[in-house]
mmCIF file of C-alpha atoms in Angstrom:
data_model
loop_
_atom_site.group_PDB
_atom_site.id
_atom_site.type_symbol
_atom_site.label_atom_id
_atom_site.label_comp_id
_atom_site.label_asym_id
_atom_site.label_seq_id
_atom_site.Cartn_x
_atom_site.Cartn_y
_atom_site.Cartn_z
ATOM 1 C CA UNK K 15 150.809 179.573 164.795
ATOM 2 C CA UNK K 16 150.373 177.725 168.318
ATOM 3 C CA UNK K 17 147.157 176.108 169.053
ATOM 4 C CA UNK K 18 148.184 175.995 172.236
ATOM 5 C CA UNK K 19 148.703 178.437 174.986
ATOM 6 C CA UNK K 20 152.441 178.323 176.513
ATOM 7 C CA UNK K 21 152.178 175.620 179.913
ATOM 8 C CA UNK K 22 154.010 176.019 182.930
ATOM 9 C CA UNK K 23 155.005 173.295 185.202
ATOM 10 C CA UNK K 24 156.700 173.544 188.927
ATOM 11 C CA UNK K 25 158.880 170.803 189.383
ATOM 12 C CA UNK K 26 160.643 170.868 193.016
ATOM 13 C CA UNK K 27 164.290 169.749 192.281
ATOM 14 C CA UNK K 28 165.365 167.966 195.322
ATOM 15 C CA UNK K 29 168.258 166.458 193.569
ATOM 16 C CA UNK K 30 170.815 169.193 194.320
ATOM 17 C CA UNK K 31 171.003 168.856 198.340
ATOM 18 C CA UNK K 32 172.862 165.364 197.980
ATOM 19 C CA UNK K 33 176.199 165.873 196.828
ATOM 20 C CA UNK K 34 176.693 162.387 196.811
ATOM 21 C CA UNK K 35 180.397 160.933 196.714
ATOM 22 C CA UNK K 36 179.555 157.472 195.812
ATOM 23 C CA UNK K 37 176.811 156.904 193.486
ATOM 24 C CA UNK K 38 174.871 154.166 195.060
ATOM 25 C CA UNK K 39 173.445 152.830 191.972
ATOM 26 C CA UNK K 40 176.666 151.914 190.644
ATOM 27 C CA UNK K 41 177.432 149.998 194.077
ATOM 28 C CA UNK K 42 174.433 148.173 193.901
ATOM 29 C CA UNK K 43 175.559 147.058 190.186
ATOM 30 C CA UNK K 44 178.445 146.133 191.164
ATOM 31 C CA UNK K 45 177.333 144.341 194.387
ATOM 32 C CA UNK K 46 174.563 142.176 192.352
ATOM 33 C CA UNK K 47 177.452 141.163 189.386
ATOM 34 C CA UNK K 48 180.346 140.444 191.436
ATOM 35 C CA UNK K 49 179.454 139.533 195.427
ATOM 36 C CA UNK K 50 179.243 136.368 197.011
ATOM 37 C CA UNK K 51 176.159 135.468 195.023
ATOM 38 C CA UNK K 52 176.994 132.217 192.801
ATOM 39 C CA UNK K 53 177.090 132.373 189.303
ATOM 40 C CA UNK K 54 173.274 132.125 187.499
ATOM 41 C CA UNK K 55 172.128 134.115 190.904
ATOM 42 C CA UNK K 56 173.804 137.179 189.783
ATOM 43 C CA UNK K 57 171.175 140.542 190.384
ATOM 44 C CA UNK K 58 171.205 144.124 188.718
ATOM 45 C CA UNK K 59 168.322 146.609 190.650
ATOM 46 C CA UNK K 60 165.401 147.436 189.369
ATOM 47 C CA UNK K 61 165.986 151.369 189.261
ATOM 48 C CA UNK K 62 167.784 150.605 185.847
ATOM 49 C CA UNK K 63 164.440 150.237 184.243
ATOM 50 C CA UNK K 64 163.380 153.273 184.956
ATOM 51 C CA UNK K 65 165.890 155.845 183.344
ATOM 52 C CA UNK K 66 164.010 158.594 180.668
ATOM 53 C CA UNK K 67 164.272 155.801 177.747
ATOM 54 C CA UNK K 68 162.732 153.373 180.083
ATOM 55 C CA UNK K 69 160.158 155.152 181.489
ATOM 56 C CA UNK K 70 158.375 155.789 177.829
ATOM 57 C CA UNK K 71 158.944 152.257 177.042
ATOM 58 C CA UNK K 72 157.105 151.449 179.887
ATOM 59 C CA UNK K 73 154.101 153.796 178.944
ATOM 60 C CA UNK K 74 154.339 152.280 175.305
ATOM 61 C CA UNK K 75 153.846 148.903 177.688
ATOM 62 C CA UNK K 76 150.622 150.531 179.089
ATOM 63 C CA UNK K 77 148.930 151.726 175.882
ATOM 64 C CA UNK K 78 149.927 149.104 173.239
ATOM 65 C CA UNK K 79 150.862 145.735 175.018
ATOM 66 C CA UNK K 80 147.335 144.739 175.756
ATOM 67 C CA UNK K 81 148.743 141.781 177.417
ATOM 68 C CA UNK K 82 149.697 143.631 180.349
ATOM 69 C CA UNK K 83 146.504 143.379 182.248
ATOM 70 C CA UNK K 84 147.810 145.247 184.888
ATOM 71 C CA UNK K 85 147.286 149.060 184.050
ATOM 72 C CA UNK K 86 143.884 148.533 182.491
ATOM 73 C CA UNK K 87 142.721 146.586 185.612
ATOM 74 C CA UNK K 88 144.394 149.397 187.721
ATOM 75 C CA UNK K 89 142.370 151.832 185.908
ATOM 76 C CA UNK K 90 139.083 150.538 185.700
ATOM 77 C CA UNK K 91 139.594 149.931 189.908
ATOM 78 C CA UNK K 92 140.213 153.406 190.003
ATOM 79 C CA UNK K 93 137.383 155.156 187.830
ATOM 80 C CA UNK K 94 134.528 152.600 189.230
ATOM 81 C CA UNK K 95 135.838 153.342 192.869
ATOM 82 C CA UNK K 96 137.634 157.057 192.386
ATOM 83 C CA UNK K 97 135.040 158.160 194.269
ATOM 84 C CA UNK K 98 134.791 155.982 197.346
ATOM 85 C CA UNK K 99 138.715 155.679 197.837
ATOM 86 C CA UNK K 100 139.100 159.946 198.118
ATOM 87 C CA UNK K 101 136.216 160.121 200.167
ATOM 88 C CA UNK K 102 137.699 157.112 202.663
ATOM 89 C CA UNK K 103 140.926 159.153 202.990
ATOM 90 C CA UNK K 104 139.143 162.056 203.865
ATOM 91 C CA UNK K 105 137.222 159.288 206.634
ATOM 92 C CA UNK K 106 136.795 161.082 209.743
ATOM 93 C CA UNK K 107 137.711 164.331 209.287
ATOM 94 C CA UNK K 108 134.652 166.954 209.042
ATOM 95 C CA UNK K 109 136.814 170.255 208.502
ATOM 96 C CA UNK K 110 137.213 171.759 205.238
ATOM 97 C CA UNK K 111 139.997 170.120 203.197
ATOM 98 C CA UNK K 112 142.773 172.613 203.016
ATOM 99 C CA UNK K 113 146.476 172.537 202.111
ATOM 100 C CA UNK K 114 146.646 168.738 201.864
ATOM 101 C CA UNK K 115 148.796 166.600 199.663
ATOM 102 C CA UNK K 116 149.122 163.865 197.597
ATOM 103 C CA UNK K 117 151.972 162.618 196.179
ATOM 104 C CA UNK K 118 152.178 159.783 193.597
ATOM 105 C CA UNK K 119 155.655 157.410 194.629
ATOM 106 C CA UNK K 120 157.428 156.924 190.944
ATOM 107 C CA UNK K 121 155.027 158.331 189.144
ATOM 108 C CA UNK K 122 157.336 158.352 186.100
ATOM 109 C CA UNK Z 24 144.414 184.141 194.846
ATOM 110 C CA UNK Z 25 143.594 181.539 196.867
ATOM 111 C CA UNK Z 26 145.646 177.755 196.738
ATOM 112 C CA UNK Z 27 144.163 174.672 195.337
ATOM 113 C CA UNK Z 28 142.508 173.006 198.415
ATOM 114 C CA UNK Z 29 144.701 170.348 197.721
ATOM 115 C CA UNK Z 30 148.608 169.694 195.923
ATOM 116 C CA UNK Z 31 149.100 166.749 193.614
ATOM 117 C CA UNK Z 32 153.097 165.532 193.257
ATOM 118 C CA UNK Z 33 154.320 163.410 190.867
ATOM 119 C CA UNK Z 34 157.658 162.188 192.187
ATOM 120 C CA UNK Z 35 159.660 160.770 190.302
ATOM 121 C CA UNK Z 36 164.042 160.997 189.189
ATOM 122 C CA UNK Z 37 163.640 161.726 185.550
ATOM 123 C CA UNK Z 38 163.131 165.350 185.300
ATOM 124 C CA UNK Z 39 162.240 165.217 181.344
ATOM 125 C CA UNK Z 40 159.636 162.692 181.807
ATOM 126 C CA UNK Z 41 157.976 164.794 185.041
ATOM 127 C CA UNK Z 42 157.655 168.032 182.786
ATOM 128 C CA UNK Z 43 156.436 166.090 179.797
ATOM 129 C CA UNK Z 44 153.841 164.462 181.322
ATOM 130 C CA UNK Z 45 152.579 166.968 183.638
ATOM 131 C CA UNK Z 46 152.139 169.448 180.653
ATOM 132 C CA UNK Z 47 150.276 166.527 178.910
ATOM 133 C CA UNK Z 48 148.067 166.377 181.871
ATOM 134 C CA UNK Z 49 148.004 170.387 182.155
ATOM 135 C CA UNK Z 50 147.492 170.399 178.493
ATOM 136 C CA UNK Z 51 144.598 167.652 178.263
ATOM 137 C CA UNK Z 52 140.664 168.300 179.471
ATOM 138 C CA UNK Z 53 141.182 166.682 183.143
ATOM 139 C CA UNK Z 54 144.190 169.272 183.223
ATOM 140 C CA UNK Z 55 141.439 171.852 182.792
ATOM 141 C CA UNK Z 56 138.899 170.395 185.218
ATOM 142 C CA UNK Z 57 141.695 170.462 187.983
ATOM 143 C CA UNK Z 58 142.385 174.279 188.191
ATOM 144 C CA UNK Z 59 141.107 175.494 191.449
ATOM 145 C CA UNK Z 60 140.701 172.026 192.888
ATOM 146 C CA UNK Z 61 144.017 169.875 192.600
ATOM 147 C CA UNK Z 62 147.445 172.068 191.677
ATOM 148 C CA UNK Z 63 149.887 169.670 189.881
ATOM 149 C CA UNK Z 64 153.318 169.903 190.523
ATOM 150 C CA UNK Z 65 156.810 167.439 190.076
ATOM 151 C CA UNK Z 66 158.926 166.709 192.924
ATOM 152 C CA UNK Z 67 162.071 165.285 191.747
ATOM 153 C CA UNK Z 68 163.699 163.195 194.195
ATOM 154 C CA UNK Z 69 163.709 159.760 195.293
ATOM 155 C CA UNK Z 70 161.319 158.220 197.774
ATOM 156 C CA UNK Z 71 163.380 158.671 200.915
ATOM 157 C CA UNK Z 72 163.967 162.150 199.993
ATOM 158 C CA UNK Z 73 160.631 163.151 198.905
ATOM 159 C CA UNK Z 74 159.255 161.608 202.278
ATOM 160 C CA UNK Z 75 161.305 163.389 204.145
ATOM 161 C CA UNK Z 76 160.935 166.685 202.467
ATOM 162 C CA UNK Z 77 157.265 165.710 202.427
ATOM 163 C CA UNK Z 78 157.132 165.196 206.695
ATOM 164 C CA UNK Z 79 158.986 168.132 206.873
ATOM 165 C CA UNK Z 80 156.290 170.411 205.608
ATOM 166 C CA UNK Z 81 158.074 171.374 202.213
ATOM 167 C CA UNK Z 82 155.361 171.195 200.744
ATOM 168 C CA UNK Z 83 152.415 173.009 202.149
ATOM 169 C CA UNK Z 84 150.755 174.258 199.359
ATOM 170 C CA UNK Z 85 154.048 176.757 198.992
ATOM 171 C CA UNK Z 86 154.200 178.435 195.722
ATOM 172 C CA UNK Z 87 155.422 181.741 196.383
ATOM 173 C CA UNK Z 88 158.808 182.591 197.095
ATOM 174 C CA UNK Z 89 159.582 184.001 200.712
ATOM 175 C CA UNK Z 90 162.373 184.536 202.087
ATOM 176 C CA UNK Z 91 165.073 181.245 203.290
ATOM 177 C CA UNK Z 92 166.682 181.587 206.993
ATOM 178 C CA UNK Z 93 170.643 180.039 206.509
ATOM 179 C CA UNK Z 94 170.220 177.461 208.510
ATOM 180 C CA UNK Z 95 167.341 176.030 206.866
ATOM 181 C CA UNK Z 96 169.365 176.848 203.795
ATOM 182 C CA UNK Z 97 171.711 174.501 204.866
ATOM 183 C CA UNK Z 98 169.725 171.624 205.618
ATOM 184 C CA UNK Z 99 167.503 171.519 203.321
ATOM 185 C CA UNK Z 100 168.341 173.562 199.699
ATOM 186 C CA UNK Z 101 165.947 172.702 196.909
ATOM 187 C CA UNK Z 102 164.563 174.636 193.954
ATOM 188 C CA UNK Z 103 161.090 174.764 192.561
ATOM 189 C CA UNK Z 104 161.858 175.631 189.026
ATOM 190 C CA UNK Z 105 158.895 176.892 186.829
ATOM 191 C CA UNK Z 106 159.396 174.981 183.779
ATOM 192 C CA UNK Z 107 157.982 176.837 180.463
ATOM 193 C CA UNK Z 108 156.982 175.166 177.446
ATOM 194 C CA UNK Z 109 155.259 175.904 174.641
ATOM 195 C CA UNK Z 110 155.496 176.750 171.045
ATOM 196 C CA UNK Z 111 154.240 180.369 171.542
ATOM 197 C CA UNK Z 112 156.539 181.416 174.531
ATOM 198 C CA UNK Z 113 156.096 185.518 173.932
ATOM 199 C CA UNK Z 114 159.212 187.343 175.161
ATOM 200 C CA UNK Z 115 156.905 188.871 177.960
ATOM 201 C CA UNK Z 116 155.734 185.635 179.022
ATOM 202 C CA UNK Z 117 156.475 186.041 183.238
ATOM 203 C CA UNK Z 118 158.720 182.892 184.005
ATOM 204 C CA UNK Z 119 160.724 180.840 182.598
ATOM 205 C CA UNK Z 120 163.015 178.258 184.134
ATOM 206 C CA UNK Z 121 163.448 180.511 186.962
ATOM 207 C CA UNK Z 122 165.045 179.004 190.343
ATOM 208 C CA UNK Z 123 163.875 179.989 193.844
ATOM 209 C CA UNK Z 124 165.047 178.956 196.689
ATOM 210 C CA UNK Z 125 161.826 178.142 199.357
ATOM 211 C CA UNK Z 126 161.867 177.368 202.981
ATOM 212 C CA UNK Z 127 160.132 173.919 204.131
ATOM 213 C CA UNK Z 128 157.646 175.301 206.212
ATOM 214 C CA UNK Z 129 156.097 177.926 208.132
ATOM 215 C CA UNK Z 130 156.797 178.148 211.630
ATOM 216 C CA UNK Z 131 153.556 176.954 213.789
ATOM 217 C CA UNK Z 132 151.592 175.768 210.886
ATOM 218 C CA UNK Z 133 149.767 172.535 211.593
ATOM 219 C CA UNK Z 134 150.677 169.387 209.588
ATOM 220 C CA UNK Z 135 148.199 168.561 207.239
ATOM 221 C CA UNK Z 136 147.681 165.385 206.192
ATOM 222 C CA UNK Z 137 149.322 163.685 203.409
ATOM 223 C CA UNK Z 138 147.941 160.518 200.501
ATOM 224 C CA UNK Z 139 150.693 158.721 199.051
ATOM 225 C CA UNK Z 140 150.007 157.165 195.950
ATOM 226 C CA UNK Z 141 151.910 153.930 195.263
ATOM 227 C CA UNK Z 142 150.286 152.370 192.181
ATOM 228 C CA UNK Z 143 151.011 149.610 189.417
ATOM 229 C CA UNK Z 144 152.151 147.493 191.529
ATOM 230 C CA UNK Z 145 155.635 149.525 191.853
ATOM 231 C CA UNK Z 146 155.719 147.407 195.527
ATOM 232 C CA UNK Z 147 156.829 144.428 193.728
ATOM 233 C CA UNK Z 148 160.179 146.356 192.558
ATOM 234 C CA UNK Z 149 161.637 146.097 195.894
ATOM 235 C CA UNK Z 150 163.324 142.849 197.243
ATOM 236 C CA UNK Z 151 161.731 140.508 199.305
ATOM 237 C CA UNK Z 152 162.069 142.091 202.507
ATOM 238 C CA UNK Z 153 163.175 145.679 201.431
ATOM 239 C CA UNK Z 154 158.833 145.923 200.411
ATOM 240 C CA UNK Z 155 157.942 145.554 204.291
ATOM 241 C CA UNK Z 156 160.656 147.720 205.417
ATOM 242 C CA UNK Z 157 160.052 150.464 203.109
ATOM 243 C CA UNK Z 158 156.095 150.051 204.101
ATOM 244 C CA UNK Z 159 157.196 150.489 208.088
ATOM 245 C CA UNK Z 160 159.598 153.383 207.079
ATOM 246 C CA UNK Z 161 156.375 155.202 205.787
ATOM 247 C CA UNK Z 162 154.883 158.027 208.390
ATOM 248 C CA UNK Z 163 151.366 156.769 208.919
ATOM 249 C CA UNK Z 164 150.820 157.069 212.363
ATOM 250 C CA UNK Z 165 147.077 156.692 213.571
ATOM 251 C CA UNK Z 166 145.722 160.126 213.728
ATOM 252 C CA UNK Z 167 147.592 161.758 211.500
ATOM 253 C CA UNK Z 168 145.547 161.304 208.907
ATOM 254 C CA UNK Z 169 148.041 160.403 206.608
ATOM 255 C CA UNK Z 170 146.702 157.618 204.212
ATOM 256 C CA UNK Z 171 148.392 155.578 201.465
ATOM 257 C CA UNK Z 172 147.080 153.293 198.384
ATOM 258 C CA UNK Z 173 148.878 151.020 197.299
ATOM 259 C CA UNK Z 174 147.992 149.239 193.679
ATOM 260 C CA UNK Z 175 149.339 145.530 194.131
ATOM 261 C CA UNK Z 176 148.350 142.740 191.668
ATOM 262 C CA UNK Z 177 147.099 139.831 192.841
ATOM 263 C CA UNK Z 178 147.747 136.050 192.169
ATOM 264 C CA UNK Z 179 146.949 135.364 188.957
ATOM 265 C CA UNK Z 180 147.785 131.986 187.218
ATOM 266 C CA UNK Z 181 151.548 131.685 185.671
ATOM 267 C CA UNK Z 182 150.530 131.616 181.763
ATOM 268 C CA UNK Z 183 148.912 135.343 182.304
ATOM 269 C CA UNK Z 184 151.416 136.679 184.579
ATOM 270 C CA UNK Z 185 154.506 135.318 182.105
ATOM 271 C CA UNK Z 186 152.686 136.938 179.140
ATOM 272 C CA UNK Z 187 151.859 140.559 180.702
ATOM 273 C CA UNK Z 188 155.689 140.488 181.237
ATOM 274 C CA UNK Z 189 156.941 139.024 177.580
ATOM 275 C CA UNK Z 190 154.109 140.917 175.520
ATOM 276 C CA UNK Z 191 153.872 139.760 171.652
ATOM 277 C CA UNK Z 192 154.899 143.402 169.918
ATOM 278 C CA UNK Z 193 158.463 142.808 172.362
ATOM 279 C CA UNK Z 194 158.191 146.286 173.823
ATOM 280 C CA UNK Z 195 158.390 144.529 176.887
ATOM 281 C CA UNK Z 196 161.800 143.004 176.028
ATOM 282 C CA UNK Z 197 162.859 146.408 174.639
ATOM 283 C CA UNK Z 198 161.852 147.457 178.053
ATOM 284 C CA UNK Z 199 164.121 145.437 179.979
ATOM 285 C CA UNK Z 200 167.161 145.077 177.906
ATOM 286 C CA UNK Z 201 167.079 148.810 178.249
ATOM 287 C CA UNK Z 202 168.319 148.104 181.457
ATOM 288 C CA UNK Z 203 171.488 146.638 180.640
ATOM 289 C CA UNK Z 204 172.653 149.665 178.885
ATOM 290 C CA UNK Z 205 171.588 151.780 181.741
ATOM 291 C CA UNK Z 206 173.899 149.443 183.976
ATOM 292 C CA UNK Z 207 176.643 149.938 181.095
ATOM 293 C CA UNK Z 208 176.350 153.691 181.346
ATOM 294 C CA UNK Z 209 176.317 153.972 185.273
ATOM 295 C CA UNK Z 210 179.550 151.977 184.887
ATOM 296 C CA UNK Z 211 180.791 154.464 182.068
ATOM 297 C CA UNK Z 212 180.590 152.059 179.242
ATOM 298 C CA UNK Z 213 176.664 151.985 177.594
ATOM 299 C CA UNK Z 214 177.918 149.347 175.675
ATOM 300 C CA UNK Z 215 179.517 147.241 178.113
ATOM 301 C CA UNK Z 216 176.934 144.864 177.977
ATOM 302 C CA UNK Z 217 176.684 143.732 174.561
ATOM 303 C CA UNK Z 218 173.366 143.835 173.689
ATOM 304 C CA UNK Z 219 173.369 141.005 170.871
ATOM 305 C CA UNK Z 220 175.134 138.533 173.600
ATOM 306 C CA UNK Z 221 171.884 138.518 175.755
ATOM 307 C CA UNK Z 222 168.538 137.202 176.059
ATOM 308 C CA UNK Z 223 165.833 138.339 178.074
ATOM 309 C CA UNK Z 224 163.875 135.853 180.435
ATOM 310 C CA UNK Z 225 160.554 136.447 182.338
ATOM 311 C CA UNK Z 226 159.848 133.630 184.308
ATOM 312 C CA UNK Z 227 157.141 133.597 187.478
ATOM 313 C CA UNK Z 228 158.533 131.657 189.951
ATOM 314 C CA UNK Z 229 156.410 128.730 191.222
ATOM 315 C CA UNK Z 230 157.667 128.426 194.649
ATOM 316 C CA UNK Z 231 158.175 131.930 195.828
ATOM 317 C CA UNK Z 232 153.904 132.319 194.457
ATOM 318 C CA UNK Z 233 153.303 134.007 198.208
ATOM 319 C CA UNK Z 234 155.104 136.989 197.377
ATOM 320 C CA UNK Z 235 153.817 137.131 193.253
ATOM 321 C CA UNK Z 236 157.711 136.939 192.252
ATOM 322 C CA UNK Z 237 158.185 137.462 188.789
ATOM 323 C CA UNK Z 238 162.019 137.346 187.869
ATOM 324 C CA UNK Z 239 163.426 139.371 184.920
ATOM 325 C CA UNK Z 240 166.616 137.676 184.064
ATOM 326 C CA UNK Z 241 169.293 138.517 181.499
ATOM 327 C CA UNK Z 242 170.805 135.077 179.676
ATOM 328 C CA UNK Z 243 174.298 134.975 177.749
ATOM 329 C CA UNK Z 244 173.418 133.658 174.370
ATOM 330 C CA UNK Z 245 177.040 133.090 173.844
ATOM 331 C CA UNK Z 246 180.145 133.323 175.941
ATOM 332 C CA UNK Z 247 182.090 136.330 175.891
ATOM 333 C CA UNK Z 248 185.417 137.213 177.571
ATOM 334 C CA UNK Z 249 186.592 140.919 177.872
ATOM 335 C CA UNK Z 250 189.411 141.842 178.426
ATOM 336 C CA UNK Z 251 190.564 145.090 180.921
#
């Protein structure tokens, strides 16, 4: 027996329109390791944090590594000022808010 | 029935992570005080991709599925999938998974404005340089009432900065030696990098302190020659 009713989520799959025949991720691996950099300077980019394993590792960052200041600072900024910041980027603009959008950039 | 007033996306690449947080959030007692005021939706796609799609109009509040003109088709194919889940999915229960194809925009509608969310200081992941250009790349032209926030830390002293990156339960090293398998398996090996052969080093870096550069660096422990 489910306590909860099923939840529906729309997810807009932009993925499919590349058809990508290099994967640039693997080029910029392989660029950082092995280019003109000298040895000790090698680089690997950042985007390899942030695969599915990653990403909850990073959340288990944010909820039990209370040494990372960051999100609870980022969160108290945000419920003390919530308020002020949507109304500021509504500044200016008297009509009726109506089909507008906000999107969060790696939101994870 | 009438749209939200206004369309939350969470964009991100990892499709998983996108449904199983948004049905957290959908789940949880904010996802209850949203419904009528903020719809919540996934985009998956990168940032360039997502902007563009974004600037386009793709995504004005669309949630119904009309019908696609080929040459939009062409240019511009995506999906909005309607992602069930659940532990009491009835058999009658309307949608689930199903694909439909939707055009970006309707012709003549007005652009409404747009508030990008870049928070937790996900600016510092870009090189030194590739931060401004990305920032310039962004379409916030006066007028357009198109706004952005950005969530940057700022300078802290080196001890405190060092820590929030090395935390004492290691989940922070878990974190980032994660990334050396996901290099192994974009290479086709996940265990091309040996895992027990390296060492993961946070250091802030003193002299580049203008820009808040924290390096995450991976250090042999021992020499290791592979052969091909």
């Amino acid at each position: 027996m489910s306590a909860q009713p099923p939840v529906a989520v729309d997810i807009v799959d932009a993925r499919a329109r590349r058809a990508a025949a290099t994967d640039p991720l693997r080029d910029d691996i392989l660029a950082g390791l092995t280019g003109s950099r000298p040895a000790g300077e090698r680089t690997l980019p950042t985007m390899l944090l942030y695969d599915e394993r990653g990403l909850r590792l990073y959340d288990a960052i944010t909820t039990d590594a209370p040494e990372y200041y960051l999100f609870a600072a980022e969160e108290e900024i945000l419920r003390r000022h919530g308020d002020h910041i949507a109304r500021y980027m509504h500044a200016g603009r008297a009509a009726k808010i109506v089909n507008e959008t906000v999107v969060e950039l790696g939101a994870g | 029935m009438e749209n939200p007033p206004i369309t939350y996306y969470a964009l991100d690449l990892e499709k998983r992570e996108l449904e199983r947080t948004l049905t957290q959030l959908n789940q949880s007692e904010l996802g209850a005080e949203l419904v009528g005021k903020v719809a919540t939706k996934g985009l998956c796609a990168t940032y360039d991709d997502g902007l563009e799609l974004i600037q386009e109009g793709g995504l004005q509040g669309r949630t119904d599925v009309a019908s696609v003109s080929s040459e939009l088709r062409d240019r511009h194919q995506y999906r909005v999938e309607r992602v069930s889940t659940g532990r009491d999915l009835s058999p009658s229960s309307s949608k689930s998974a199903d694909t439909e194809a939707t055009p970006p925009s309707t012709p003549g509608s007005d652009k409404q404005p747009f508030h990008l969310l870049f928070l937790g200081s996900s600016l510092g992941n870009f090189g030194r340089g590739e931060d401004v250009a990305f920032l310039r790349s962004l379409p916030l032209e006066p007028g357009s009432g198109n706004t952005i926030l950005i969530g940057l830390d700022h300078d802290n002293d080196a001890e405190s900065i060092e820590h929030a990156y090395d935390d004492s339960r290691g989940i922070t090293r878990d974190f980032i030696m994660n990334g050396l398998k996901v290099a192994g398996r974009t290479l086709g090996d996940e265990s091309l990098f040996e895992e027990d052969k390296w060492e993961y080093v946070g250091k802030y870096n003193q002299e580049l302190r203008k820009t808040l550069y924290i390096s995450f660096g991976y250090r042999v422990t021992r020499p290791c020659y592979r052969s091909t």
